[in-house]
Amino acid sequence: MTLEDNKVGLIEYKLTDETGETIDASNGNPLAYLHGHGNLIPGLEKELAGKAVGDKFTTTVSAAEGYGERVDALIQTVPASMFQGVDNIEIGMRFEAQSEQGMHSVEVTAVEDGNVTVDGNHPLAGVALTFDIEIMGVRDATDEEIEHKHAHGDGGHQH
Ligand code: ZN
């Protein structure tokens, strides 16, 4: 059985950035994902298609097929008074912000003269991502998983 739409893949992974620094790793707790439902970034899912248990590979995914390129329009400067209930706004703080596209996370990148600059780009936007992957399992998804658009059980959603 190989990975294709509506199969659940169980994968061990290690994610490194362009400098070789590890960003994330499964470390013996493999991730379960539902193939074909956008659970993973597009460039990685494309590489996983057709793979079977025991397959191991390394692939580098461009930012465009990962978390996207950085977009300057997502960087905004707003008055500090908009951050109600926050006494000390500091660089590096993250907030949930409401936008026309729904809730998204922004990071404070500058604080100056009562103004706060926030960056709504994904922290991994603009970064080429290298994945070391080992396929630990491939199985058919249940009807419920397909309905929920994610995998259940070990390594997946627990609910
Ligand atoms: Zn579910």
PDB file of C-alpha atoms and ligand atoms in Angstrom:
ATOM      1  CA  MET A   1       0.000   0.000   0.000  1.00  0.00           C
ATOM      2  CA  THR A   2       1.346   3.431  -0.909  1.00  0.00           C
ATOM      3  CA  LEU A   3       0.451   6.951   0.126  1.00  0.00           C
ATOM      4  CA  GLU A   4      -2.301   8.545  -1.906  1.00  0.00           C
ATOM      5  CA  ASP A   5      -5.513  10.467  -1.260  1.00  0.00           C
ATOM      6  CA  ASN A   6      -7.490   9.175   1.730  1.00  0.00           C
ATOM      7  CA  LYS A   7      -4.653   7.059   3.138  1.00  0.00           C
ATOM      8  CA  VAL A   8      -3.266   7.785   6.578  1.00  0.00           C
ATOM      9  CA  GLY A   9       0.511   8.034   6.685  1.00  0.00           C
ATOM     10  CA  LEU A  10       2.533   7.648   9.855  1.00  0.00           C
ATOM     11  CA  ILE A  11       5.842   9.472   9.459  1.00  0.00           C
ATOM     12  CA  GLU A  12       8.968  10.098  11.457  1.00  0.00           C
ATOM     13  CA  TYR A  13      10.382  13.447  10.445  1.00  0.00           C
ATOM     14  CA  LYS A  14      13.111  15.908  11.159  1.00  0.00           C
ATOM     15  CA  LEU A  15      12.787  19.451   9.847  1.00  0.00           C
ATOM     16  CA  THR A  16      15.830  21.669   9.394  1.00  0.00           C
ATOM     17  CA  ASP A  17      16.234  25.163   7.990  1.00  0.00           C
ATOM     18  CA  GLU A  18      18.812  26.468   5.504  1.00  0.00           C
ATOM     19  CA  THR A  19      21.487  26.673   8.206  1.00  0.00           C
ATOM     20  CA  GLY A  20      20.978  23.042   9.237  1.00  0.00           C
ATOM     21  CA  GLU A  21      19.345  23.988  12.524  1.00  0.00           C
ATOM     22  CA  THR A  22      16.599  21.582  13.632  1.00  0.00           C
ATOM     23  CA  ILE A  23      13.221  23.345  13.772  1.00  0.00           C
ATOM     24  CA  ASP A  24      11.062  20.363  14.650  1.00  0.00           C
ATOM     25  CA  ALA A  25      11.321  16.589  14.883  1.00  0.00           C
ATOM     26  CA  SER A  26       9.004  13.701  15.713  1.00  0.00           C
ATOM     27  CA  ASN A  27      11.678  12.028  17.906  1.00  0.00           C
ATOM     28  CA  GLY A  28      10.039   8.605  18.085  1.00  0.00           C
ATOM     29  CA  ASN A  29       6.470   9.924  18.187  1.00  0.00           C
ATOM     30  CA  PRO A  30       5.563   9.682  14.509  1.00  0.00           C
ATOM     31  CA  LEU A  31       2.999  12.048  13.044  1.00  0.00           C
ATOM     32  CA  ALA A  32      -0.202  10.665  11.529  1.00  0.00           C
ATOM     33  CA  TYR A  33      -1.644  12.667   8.657  1.00  0.00           C
ATOM     34  CA  LEU A  34      -4.438  12.228   6.159  1.00  0.00           C
ATOM     35  CA  HIS A  35      -3.089  12.384   2.615  1.00  0.00           C
ATOM     36  CA  GLY A  36      -4.788  14.717   0.139  1.00  0.00           C
ATOM     37  CA  HIS A  37      -6.460  17.052   2.638  1.00  0.00           C
ATOM     38  CA  GLY A  38      -3.875  19.777   3.103  1.00  0.00           C
ATOM     39  CA  ASN A  39      -2.690  18.483   6.489  1.00  0.00           C
ATOM     40  CA  LEU A  40       0.915  19.040   5.422  1.00  0.00           C
ATOM     41  CA  ILE A  41       2.586  21.783   3.401  1.00  0.00           C
ATOM     42  CA  PRO A  42       2.057  21.136  -0.340  1.00  0.00           C
ATOM     43  CA  GLY A  43       5.713  20.485  -1.216  1.00  0.00           C
ATOM     44  CA  LEU A  44       6.051  17.760   1.413  1.00  0.00           C
ATOM     45  CA  GLU A  45       2.764  16.041   0.590  1.00  0.00           C
ATOM     46  CA  LYS A  46       3.794  15.909  -3.083  1.00  0.00           C
ATOM     47  CA  GLU A  47       7.030  14.088  -2.130  1.00  0.00           C
ATOM     48  CA  LEU A  48       5.164  11.628   0.112  1.00  0.00           C
ATOM     49  CA  ALA A  49       2.778  10.518  -2.644  1.00  0.00           C
ATOM     50  CA  GLY A  50       3.543   6.970  -3.760  1.00  0.00           C
ATOM     51  CA  LYS A  51       5.810   6.167  -0.806  1.00  0.00           C
ATOM     52  CA  ALA A  52       5.430   2.926   1.197  1.00  0.00           C
ATOM     53  CA  VAL A  53       6.350   1.666   4.676  1.00  0.00           C
ATOM     54  CA  GLY A  54      10.096   1.645   5.181  1.00  0.00           C
ATOM     55  CA  ASP A  55      10.830   4.301   2.585  1.00  0.00           C
ATOM     56  CA  LYS A  56      13.301   6.929   3.753  1.00  0.00           C
ATOM     57  CA  PHE A  57      14.145  10.133   1.973  1.00  0.00           C
ATOM     58  CA  THR A  58      15.371  13.682   2.364  1.00  0.00           C
ATOM     59  CA  THR A  59      13.708  16.504   0.494  1.00  0.00           C
ATOM     60  CA  THR A  60      14.021  20.288   0.462  1.00  0.00           C
ATOM     61  CA  VAL A  61      10.801  22.211  -0.004  1.00  0.00           C
ATOM     62  CA  SER A  62      10.951  25.789  -1.294  1.00  0.00           C
ATOM     63  CA  ALA A  63       9.220  28.523   0.689  1.00  0.00           C
ATOM     64  CA  ALA A  64       6.651  28.848  -2.101  1.00  0.00           C
ATOM     65  CA  GLU A  65       5.621  25.205  -1.551  1.00  0.00           C
ATOM     66  CA  GLY A  66       6.080  25.479   2.194  1.00  0.00           C
ATOM     67  CA  TYR A  67       4.704  28.279   4.337  1.00  0.00           C
ATOM     68  CA  GLY A  68       4.825  30.791   1.500  1.00  0.00           C
ATOM     69  CA  GLU A  69       7.015  33.768   0.743  1.00  0.00           C
ATOM     70  CA  ARG A  70       7.157  36.644   3.202  1.00  0.00           C
ATOM     71  CA  VAL A  71       4.533  39.296   2.422  1.00  0.00           C
ATOM     72  CA  ASP A  72       5.267  42.907   3.371  1.00  0.00           C
ATOM     73  CA  ALA A  73       1.540  43.701   3.563  1.00  0.00           C
ATOM     74  CA  LEU A  74       1.324  41.463   6.630  1.00  0.00           C
ATOM     75  CA  ILE A  75       3.626  43.807   8.531  1.00  0.00           C
ATOM     76  CA  GLN A  76       1.671  46.609  10.193  1.00  0.00           C
ATOM     77  CA  THR A  77       2.323  49.389  12.668  1.00  0.00           C
ATOM     78  CA  VAL A  78      -0.526  50.090  15.068  1.00  0.00           C
ATOM     79  CA  PRO A  79      -0.959  52.254  18.181  1.00  0.00           C
ATOM     80  CA  ALA A  80       0.028  50.515  21.428  1.00  0.00           C
ATOM     81  CA  SER A  81      -3.405  51.467  22.786  1.00  0.00           C
ATOM     82  CA  MET A  82      -4.852  48.697  20.603  1.00  0.00           C
ATOM     83  CA  PHE A  83      -3.247  46.127  22.916  1.00  0.00           C
ATOM     84  CA  GLN A  84      -5.722  46.441  25.746  1.00  0.00           C
ATOM     85  CA  GLY A  85      -4.766  44.699  28.952  1.00  0.00           C
ATOM     86  CA  VAL A  86      -1.115  44.236  28.005  1.00  0.00           C
ATOM     87  CA  ASP A  87       1.138  46.305  30.274  1.00  0.00           C
ATOM     88  CA  ASN A  88       4.515  45.767  28.641  1.00  0.00           C
ATOM     89  CA  ILE A  89       4.601  45.056  24.940  1.00  0.00           C
ATOM     90  CA  GLU A  90       7.954  43.579  24.032  1.00  0.00           C
ATOM     91  CA  ILE A  91       9.629  42.431  20.835  1.00  0.00           C
ATOM     92  CA  GLY A  92       9.016  38.727  20.262  1.00  0.00           C
ATOM     93  CA  MET A  93       5.573  38.599  21.906  1.00  0.00           C
ATOM     94  CA  ARG A  94       2.917  36.817  19.877  1.00  0.00           C
ATOM     95  CA  PHE A  95      -0.753  37.785  19.729  1.00  0.00           C
ATOM     96  CA  GLU A  96      -3.833  36.424  18.019  1.00  0.00           C
ATOM     97  CA  ALA A  97      -5.209  39.076  15.689  1.00  0.00           C
ATOM     98  CA  GLN A  98      -8.559  39.239  13.942  1.00  0.00           C
ATOM     99  CA  SER A  99      -8.430  39.989  10.227  1.00  0.00           C
ATOM    100  CA  GLU A 100     -10.712  39.602   7.230  1.00  0.00           C
ATOM    101  CA  GLN A 101      -9.244  36.109   6.770  1.00  0.00           C
ATOM    102  CA  GLY A 102     -10.051  35.091  10.351  1.00  0.00           C
ATOM    103  CA  MET A 103      -7.763  34.706  13.347  1.00  0.00           C
ATOM    104  CA  HIS A 104      -4.050  34.651  12.741  1.00  0.00           C
ATOM    105  CA  SER A 105      -0.922  34.924  14.828  1.00  0.00           C
ATOM    106  CA  VAL A 106       1.281  38.023  14.724  1.00  0.00           C
ATOM    107  CA  GLU A 107       4.664  38.697  16.284  1.00  0.00           C
ATOM    108  CA  VAL A 108       5.789  42.024  17.714  1.00  0.00           C
ATOM    109  CA  THR A 109       8.910  43.113  15.805  1.00  0.00           C
ATOM    110  CA  ALA A 110       9.302  46.734  16.991  1.00  0.00           C
ATOM    111  CA  VAL A 111       7.992  49.038  19.725  1.00  0.00           C
ATOM    112  CA  GLU A 112       8.607  52.763  19.302  1.00  0.00           C
ATOM    113  CA  ASP A 113       6.943  56.047  20.366  1.00  0.00           C
ATOM    114  CA  GLY A 114       3.691  54.413  21.372  1.00  0.00           C
ATOM    115  CA  ASN A 115       3.496  52.420  18.175  1.00  0.00           C
ATOM    116  CA  VAL A 116       3.852  48.681  17.802  1.00  0.00           C
ATOM    117  CA  THR A 117       4.941  46.915  14.625  1.00  0.00           C
ATOM    118  CA  VAL A 118       3.519  43.432  14.194  1.00  0.00           C
ATOM    119  CA  ASP A 119       4.421  40.824  11.573  1.00  0.00           C
ATOM    120  CA  GLY A 120       1.665  38.428  10.523  1.00  0.00           C
ATOM    121  CA  ASN A 121       3.907  36.266   8.336  1.00  0.00           C
ATOM    122  CA  HIS A 122       4.211  32.631   9.395  1.00  0.00           C
ATOM    123  CA  PRO A 123       7.509  32.215  11.284  1.00  0.00           C
ATOM    124  CA  LEU A 124       8.649  29.813   8.541  1.00  0.00           C
ATOM    125  CA  ALA A 125       7.512  31.992   5.618  1.00  0.00           C
ATOM    126  CA  GLY A 126      10.381  32.627   3.191  1.00  0.00           C
ATOM    127  CA  VAL A 127      12.359  29.648   4.517  1.00  0.00           C
ATOM    128  CA  ALA A 128      13.360  26.617   2.446  1.00  0.00           C
ATOM    129  CA  LEU A 129      12.647  23.557   4.601  1.00  0.00           C
ATOM    130  CA  THR A 130      14.557  20.288   4.526  1.00  0.00           C
ATOM    131  CA  PHE A 131      12.748  17.191   5.761  1.00  0.00           C
ATOM    132  CA  ASP A 132      14.284  13.833   6.677  1.00  0.00           C
ATOM    133  CA  ILE A 133      11.382  11.413   6.420  1.00  0.00           C
ATOM    134  CA  GLU A 134      10.812   7.754   7.230  1.00  0.00           C
ATOM    135  CA  ILE A 135       7.461   6.131   6.478  1.00  0.00           C
ATOM    136  CA  MET A 136       6.383   4.097   9.509  1.00  0.00           C
ATOM    137  CA  GLY A 137       2.874   3.189   8.394  1.00  0.00           C
ATOM    138  CA  VAL A 138       0.291   3.495   5.630  1.00  0.00           C
ATOM    139  CA  ARG A 139      -3.358   2.531   6.085  1.00  0.00           C
ATOM    140  CA  ASP A 140      -6.793   3.300   4.716  1.00  0.00           C
ATOM    141  CA  ALA A 141      -8.492   6.258   6.379  1.00  0.00           C
ATOM    142  CA  THR A 142     -11.823   5.676   8.108  1.00  0.00           C
ATOM    143  CA  ASP A 143     -14.958   7.450   6.861  1.00  0.00           C
ATOM    144  CA  GLU A 144     -14.832   9.572  10.001  1.00  0.00           C
ATOM    145  CA  GLU A 145     -11.244  10.669   9.330  1.00  0.00           C
ATOM    146  CA  ILE A 146     -12.123  11.657   5.768  1.00  0.00           C
ATOM    147  CA  GLU A 147     -15.124  13.594   7.069  1.00  0.00           C
ATOM    148  CA  HIS A 148     -12.926  15.385   9.645  1.00  0.00           C
ATOM    149  CA  LYS A 149     -10.092  15.888   7.121  1.00  0.00           C
ATOM    150  CA  HIS A 150      -7.442  14.660   9.581  1.00  0.00           C
ATOM    151  CA  ALA A 151      -6.060  11.426  11.039  1.00  0.00           C
ATOM    152  CA  HIS A 152      -7.180   9.977  14.378  1.00  0.00           C
ATOM    153  CA  GLY A 153      -5.384   7.786  16.896  1.00  0.00           C
ATOM    154  CA  ASP A 154      -1.691   7.681  17.756  1.00  0.00           C
ATOM    155  CA  GLY A 155       0.103  10.629  16.177  1.00  0.00           C
ATOM    156  CA  GLY A 156      -3.177  12.146  15.003  1.00  0.00           C
ATOM    157  CA  HIS A 157      -6.065  14.017  16.578  1.00  0.00           C
ATOM    158  CA  GLN A 158      -7.183  12.640  19.926  1.00  0.00           C
ATOM    159  CA  HIS A 159     -10.872  13.377  20.332  1.00  0.00           C
TER     160      HIS A 159
HETATM  161 ZN    ZN B   1     -11.489  14.194  13.968  1.00  0.00          ZN
END
